[in-house]
CSV table of C-alpha atoms in Angstrom, one decimal:
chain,number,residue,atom,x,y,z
A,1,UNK,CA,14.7,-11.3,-8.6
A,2,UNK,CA,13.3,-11.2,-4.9
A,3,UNK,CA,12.8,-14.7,-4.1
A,4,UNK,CA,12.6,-17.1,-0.8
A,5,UNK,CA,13.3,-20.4,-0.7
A,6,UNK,CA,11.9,-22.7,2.3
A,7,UNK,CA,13.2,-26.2,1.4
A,8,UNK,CA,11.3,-27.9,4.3
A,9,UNK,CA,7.8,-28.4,3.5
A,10,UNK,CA,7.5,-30.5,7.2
A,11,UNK,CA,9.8,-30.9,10.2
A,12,UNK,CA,9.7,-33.1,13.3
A,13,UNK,CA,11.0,-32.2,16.6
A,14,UNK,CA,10.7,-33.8,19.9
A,15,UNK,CA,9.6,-31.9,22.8
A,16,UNK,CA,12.3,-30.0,24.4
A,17,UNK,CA,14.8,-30.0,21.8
A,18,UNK,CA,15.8,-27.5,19.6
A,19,UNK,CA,15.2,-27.4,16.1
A,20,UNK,CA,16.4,-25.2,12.9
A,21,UNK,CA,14.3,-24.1,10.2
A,22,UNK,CA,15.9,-23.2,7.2
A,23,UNK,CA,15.1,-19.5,5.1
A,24,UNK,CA,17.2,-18.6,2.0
A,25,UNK,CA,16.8,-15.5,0.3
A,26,UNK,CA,17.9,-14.1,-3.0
A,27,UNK,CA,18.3,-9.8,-3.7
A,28,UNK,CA,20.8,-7.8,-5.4
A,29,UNK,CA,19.6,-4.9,-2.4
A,30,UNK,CA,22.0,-4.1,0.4
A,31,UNK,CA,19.4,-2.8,2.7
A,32,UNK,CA,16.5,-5.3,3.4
A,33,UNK,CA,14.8,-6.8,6.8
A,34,UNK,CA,14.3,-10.6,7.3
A,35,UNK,CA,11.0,-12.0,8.9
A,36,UNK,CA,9.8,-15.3,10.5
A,37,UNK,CA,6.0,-16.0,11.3
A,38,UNK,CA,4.2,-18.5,12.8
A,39,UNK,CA,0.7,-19.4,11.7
A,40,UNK,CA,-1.2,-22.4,14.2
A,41,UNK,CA,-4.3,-24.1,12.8
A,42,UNK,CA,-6.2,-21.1,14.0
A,43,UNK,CA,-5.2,-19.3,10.9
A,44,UNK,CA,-4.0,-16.3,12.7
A,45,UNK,CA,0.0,-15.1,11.8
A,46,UNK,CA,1.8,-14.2,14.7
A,47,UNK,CA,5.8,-12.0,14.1
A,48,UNK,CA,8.2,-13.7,15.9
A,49,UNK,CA,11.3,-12.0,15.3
A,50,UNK,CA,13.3,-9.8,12.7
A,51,UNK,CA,16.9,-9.2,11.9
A,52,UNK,CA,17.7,-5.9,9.5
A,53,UNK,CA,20.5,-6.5,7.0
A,54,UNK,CA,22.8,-4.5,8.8
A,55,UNK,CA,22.1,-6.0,12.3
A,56,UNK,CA,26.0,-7.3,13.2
A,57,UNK,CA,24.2,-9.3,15.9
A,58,UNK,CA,21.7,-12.2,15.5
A,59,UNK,CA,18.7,-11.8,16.3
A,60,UNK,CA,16.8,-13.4,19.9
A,61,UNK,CA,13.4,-13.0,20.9
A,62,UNK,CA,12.5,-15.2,23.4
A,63,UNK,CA,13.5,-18.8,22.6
A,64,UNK,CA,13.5,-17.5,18.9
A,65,UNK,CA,16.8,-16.9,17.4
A,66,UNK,CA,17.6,-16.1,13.8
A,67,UNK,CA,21.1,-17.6,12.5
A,68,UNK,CA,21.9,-14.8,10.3
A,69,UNK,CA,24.6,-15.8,7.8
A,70,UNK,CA,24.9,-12.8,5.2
A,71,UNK,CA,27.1,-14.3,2.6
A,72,UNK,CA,25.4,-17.2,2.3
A,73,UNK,CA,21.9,-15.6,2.3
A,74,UNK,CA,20.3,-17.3,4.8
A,75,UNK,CA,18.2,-16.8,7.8
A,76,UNK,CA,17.6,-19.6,9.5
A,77,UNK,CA,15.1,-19.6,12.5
A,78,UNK,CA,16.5,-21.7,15.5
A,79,UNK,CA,13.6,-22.6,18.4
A,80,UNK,CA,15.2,-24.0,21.3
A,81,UNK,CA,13.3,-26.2,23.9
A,82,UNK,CA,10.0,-26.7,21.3
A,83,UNK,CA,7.0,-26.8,23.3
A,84,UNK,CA,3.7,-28.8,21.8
A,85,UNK,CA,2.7,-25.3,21.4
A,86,UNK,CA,5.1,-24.8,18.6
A,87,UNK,CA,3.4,-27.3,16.1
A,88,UNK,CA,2.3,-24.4,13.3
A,89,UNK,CA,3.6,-23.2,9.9
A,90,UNK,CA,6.5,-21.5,10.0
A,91,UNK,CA,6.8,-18.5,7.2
A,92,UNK,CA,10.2,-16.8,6.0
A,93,UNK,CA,9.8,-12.9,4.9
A,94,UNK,CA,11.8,-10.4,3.0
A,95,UNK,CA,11.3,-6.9,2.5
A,96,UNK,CA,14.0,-4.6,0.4
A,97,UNK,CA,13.9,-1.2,1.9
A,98,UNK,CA,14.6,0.9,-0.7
A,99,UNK,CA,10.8,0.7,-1.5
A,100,UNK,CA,9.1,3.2,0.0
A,101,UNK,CA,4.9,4.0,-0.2
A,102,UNK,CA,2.5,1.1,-1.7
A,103,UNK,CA,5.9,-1.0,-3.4
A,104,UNK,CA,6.8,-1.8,0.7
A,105,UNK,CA,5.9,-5.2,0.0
A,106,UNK,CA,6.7,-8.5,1.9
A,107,UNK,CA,8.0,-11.4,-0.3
A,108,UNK,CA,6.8,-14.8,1.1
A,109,UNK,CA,8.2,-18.5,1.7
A,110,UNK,CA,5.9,-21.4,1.0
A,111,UNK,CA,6.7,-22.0,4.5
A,112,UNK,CA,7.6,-25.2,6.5
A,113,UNK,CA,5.0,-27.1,8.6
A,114,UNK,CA,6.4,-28.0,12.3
A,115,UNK,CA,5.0,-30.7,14.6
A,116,UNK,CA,6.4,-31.1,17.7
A,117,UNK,CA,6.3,-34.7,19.1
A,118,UNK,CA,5.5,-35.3,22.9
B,1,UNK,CA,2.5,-3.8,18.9
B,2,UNK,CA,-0.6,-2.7,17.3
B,3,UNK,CA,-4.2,-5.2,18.2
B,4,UNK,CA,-5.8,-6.0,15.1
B,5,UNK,CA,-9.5,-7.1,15.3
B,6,UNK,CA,-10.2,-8.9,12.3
B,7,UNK,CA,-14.4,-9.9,11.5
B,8,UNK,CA,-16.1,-12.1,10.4
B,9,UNK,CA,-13.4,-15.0,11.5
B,10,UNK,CA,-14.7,-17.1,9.4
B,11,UNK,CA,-18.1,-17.4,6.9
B,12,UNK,CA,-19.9,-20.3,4.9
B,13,UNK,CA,-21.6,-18.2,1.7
B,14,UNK,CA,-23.0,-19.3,-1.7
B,15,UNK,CA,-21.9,-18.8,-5.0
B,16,UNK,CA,-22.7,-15.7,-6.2
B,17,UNK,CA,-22.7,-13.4,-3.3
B,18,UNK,CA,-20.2,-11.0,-1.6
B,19,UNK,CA,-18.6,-10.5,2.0
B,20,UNK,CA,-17.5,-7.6,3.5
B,21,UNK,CA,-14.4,-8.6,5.7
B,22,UNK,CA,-13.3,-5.7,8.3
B,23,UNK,CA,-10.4,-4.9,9.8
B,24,UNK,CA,-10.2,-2.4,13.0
B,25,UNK,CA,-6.7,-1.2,14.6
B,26,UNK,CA,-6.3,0.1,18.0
B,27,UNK,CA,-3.8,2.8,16.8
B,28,UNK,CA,-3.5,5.3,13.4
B,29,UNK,CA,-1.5,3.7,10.8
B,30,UNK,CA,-0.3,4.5,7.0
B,31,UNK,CA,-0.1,1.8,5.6
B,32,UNK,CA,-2.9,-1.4,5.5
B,33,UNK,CA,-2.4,-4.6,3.5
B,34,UNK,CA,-5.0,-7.6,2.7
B,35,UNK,CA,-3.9,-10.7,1.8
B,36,UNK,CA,-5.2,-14.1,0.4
B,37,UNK,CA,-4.1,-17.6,1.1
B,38,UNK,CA,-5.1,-20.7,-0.6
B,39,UNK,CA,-5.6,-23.6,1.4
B,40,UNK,CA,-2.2,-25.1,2.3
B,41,UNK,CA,-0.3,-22.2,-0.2
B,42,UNK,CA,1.6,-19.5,0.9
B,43,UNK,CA,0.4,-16.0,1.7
B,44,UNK,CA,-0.7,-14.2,-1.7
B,45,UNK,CA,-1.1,-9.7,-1.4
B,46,UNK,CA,-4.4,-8.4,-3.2
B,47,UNK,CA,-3.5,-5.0,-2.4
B,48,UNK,CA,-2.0,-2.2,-0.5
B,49,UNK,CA,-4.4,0.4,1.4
B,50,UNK,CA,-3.6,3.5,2.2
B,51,UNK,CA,-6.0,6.2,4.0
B,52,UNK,CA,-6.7,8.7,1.6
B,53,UNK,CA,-6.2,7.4,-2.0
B,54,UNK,CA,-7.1,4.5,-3.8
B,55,UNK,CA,-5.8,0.9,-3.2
B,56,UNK,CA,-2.9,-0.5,-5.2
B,57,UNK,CA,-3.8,-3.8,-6.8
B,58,UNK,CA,-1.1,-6.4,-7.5
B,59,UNK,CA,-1.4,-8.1,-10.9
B,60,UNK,CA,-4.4,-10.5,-11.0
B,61,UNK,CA,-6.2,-8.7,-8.3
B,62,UNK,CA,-8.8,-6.5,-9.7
B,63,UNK,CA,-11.3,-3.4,-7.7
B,64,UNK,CA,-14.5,-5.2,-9.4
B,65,UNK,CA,-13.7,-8.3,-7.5
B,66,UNK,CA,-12.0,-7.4,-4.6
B,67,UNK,CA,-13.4,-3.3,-3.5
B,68,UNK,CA,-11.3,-2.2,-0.8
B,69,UNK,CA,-12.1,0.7,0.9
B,70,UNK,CA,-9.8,2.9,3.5
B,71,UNK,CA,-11.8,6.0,5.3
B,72,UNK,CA,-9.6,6.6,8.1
B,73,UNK,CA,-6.2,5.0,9.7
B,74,UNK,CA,-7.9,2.7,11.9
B,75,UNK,CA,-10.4,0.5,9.7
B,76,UNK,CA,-10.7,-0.8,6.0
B,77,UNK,CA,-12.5,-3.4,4.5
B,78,UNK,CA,-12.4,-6.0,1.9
B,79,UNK,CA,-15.1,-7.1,-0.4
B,80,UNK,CA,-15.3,-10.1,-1.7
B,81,UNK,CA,-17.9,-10.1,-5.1
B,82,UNK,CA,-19.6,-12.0,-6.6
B,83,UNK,CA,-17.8,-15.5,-4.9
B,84,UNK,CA,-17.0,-18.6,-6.5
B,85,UNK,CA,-15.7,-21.9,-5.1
B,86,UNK,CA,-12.3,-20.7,-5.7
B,87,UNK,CA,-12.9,-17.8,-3.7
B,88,UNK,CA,-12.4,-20.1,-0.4
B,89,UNK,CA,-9.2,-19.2,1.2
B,90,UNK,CA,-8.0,-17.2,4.5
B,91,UNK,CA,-8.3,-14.0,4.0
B,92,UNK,CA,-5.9,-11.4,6.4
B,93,UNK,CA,-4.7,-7.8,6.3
B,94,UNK,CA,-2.3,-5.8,8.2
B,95,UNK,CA,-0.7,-2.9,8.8
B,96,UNK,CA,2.3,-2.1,9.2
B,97,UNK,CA,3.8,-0.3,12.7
B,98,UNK,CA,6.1,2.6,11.7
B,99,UNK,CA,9.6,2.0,13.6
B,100,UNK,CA,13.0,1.0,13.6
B,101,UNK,CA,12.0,-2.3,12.1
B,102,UNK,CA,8.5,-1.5,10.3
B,103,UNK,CA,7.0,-4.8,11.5
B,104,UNK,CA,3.8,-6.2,9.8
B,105,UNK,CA,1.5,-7.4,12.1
B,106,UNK,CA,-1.7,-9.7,11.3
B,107,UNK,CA,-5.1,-9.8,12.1
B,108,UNK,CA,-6.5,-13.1,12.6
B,109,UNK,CA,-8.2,-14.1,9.6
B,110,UNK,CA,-11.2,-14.6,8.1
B,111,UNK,CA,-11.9,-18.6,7.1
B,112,UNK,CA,-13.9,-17.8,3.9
B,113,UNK,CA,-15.6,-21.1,2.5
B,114,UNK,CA,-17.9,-20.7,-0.3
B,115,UNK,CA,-20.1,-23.3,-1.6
């Protein structure tokens, strides 16, 4: 079954350092994207960055990375130098692409609260 | 990446009544979502929304309580009837932008709180 697993309800970083959040995923699918969001106390959700199943490379956006490790289903969202700015929840996505139409559904992480310390 | 403006952001209503929640886009999309979250829970789908047919419902969302409707590609709204207490939550859609990557993108929510 579809299914991620954020184990982190809360994290603390201090300012400047990096910081991994983990993301484990479970689907029998070979074609599926991955999906990290941030969502500040404003309530708004924000994409940050996306790696595709078949992506060889990791994916970067910014001081975003995604530590993409296939076998062991995971897709672990590295933020290097955390600015106060960073302290939000953190949400893990999956979508399996052989849905097409209204099934083309993302399946959500409880997410994992961040505060960054100054 | 496609601008979402997402209205009311956030509304104070009594039991009983309903809110129409509205979501414009900036660009022609396919495919609109609308989603609930529970204070401190995860994000929750009430339905897909496609322009020119009827809204898919996922199980325990249901078109009496939650009337969705989709004219065109650039707006739909959300209905919230006939609110309860446990009708407060953050209420969002999005659509998604057709691509290499088919990102969802969010408006900014609507802070529903119903007394």
């Amino acid at each position: 079954a579809q299914k991620i697993t954020q184990t982190q309800p809360g994290m603390f970083v201090q300012e400047k350092e990096a910081v991994t959040l983990d993301c484990t995923y479970d689907t029998s699918d070979q074609s599926y994207g991955l999906f990290w969001y941030k969502q500040p106390s404003s309530g708004e959700m924000i994409f940050l960055i996306y790696q595709g199943s078949y992506d060889e490379q990791n994916a970067t956006e910014g001081r975003y990375s995604l530590n993409f490790q296939k076998a062991r289903k995971s897709a672990n969202l590295v933020i290097s130098a955390s600015q106060l700015g960073d302290s939000a929840m953190y949400f893990c996505a999956m979508r399996e692409e052989r849905f097409a139409g209204n099934n083309r559904k993302l399946i959500w992480g409880l997410g994992t609260s961040l505060a960054v310390n100054p | 990446s496609a601008v979402i403006s997402q209205k009311p952001s956030r509304d104070i209503c009594q039991r009983g009544t309903s809110l129409t929640i509205q979501c414009q886009v900036d660009s022609q999309v396919t495919m609109m979502f609308w989603y609930r979250q529970q204070p401190g829970q995860s994000l929750t789908l009430i339905a897909t929304a496609n322009q020119g047919s009827e809204a898919t419902y996922e199980s325990g969302f249901v078109i009496d309580k939650f009337p969705i409707s989709r004219p065109n590609l650039t707006f739909s709204t959300l209905t919230v009837s006939n609110m309860s207490p446990e009708d407060s939550s953050i209420y969002l859609c999005s659509v998604e932008e057709r691509g290499a990557k088919n990102i969802q993108y969010f408006g900014a929510g609507t802070r529903l709180s119903v007394l």
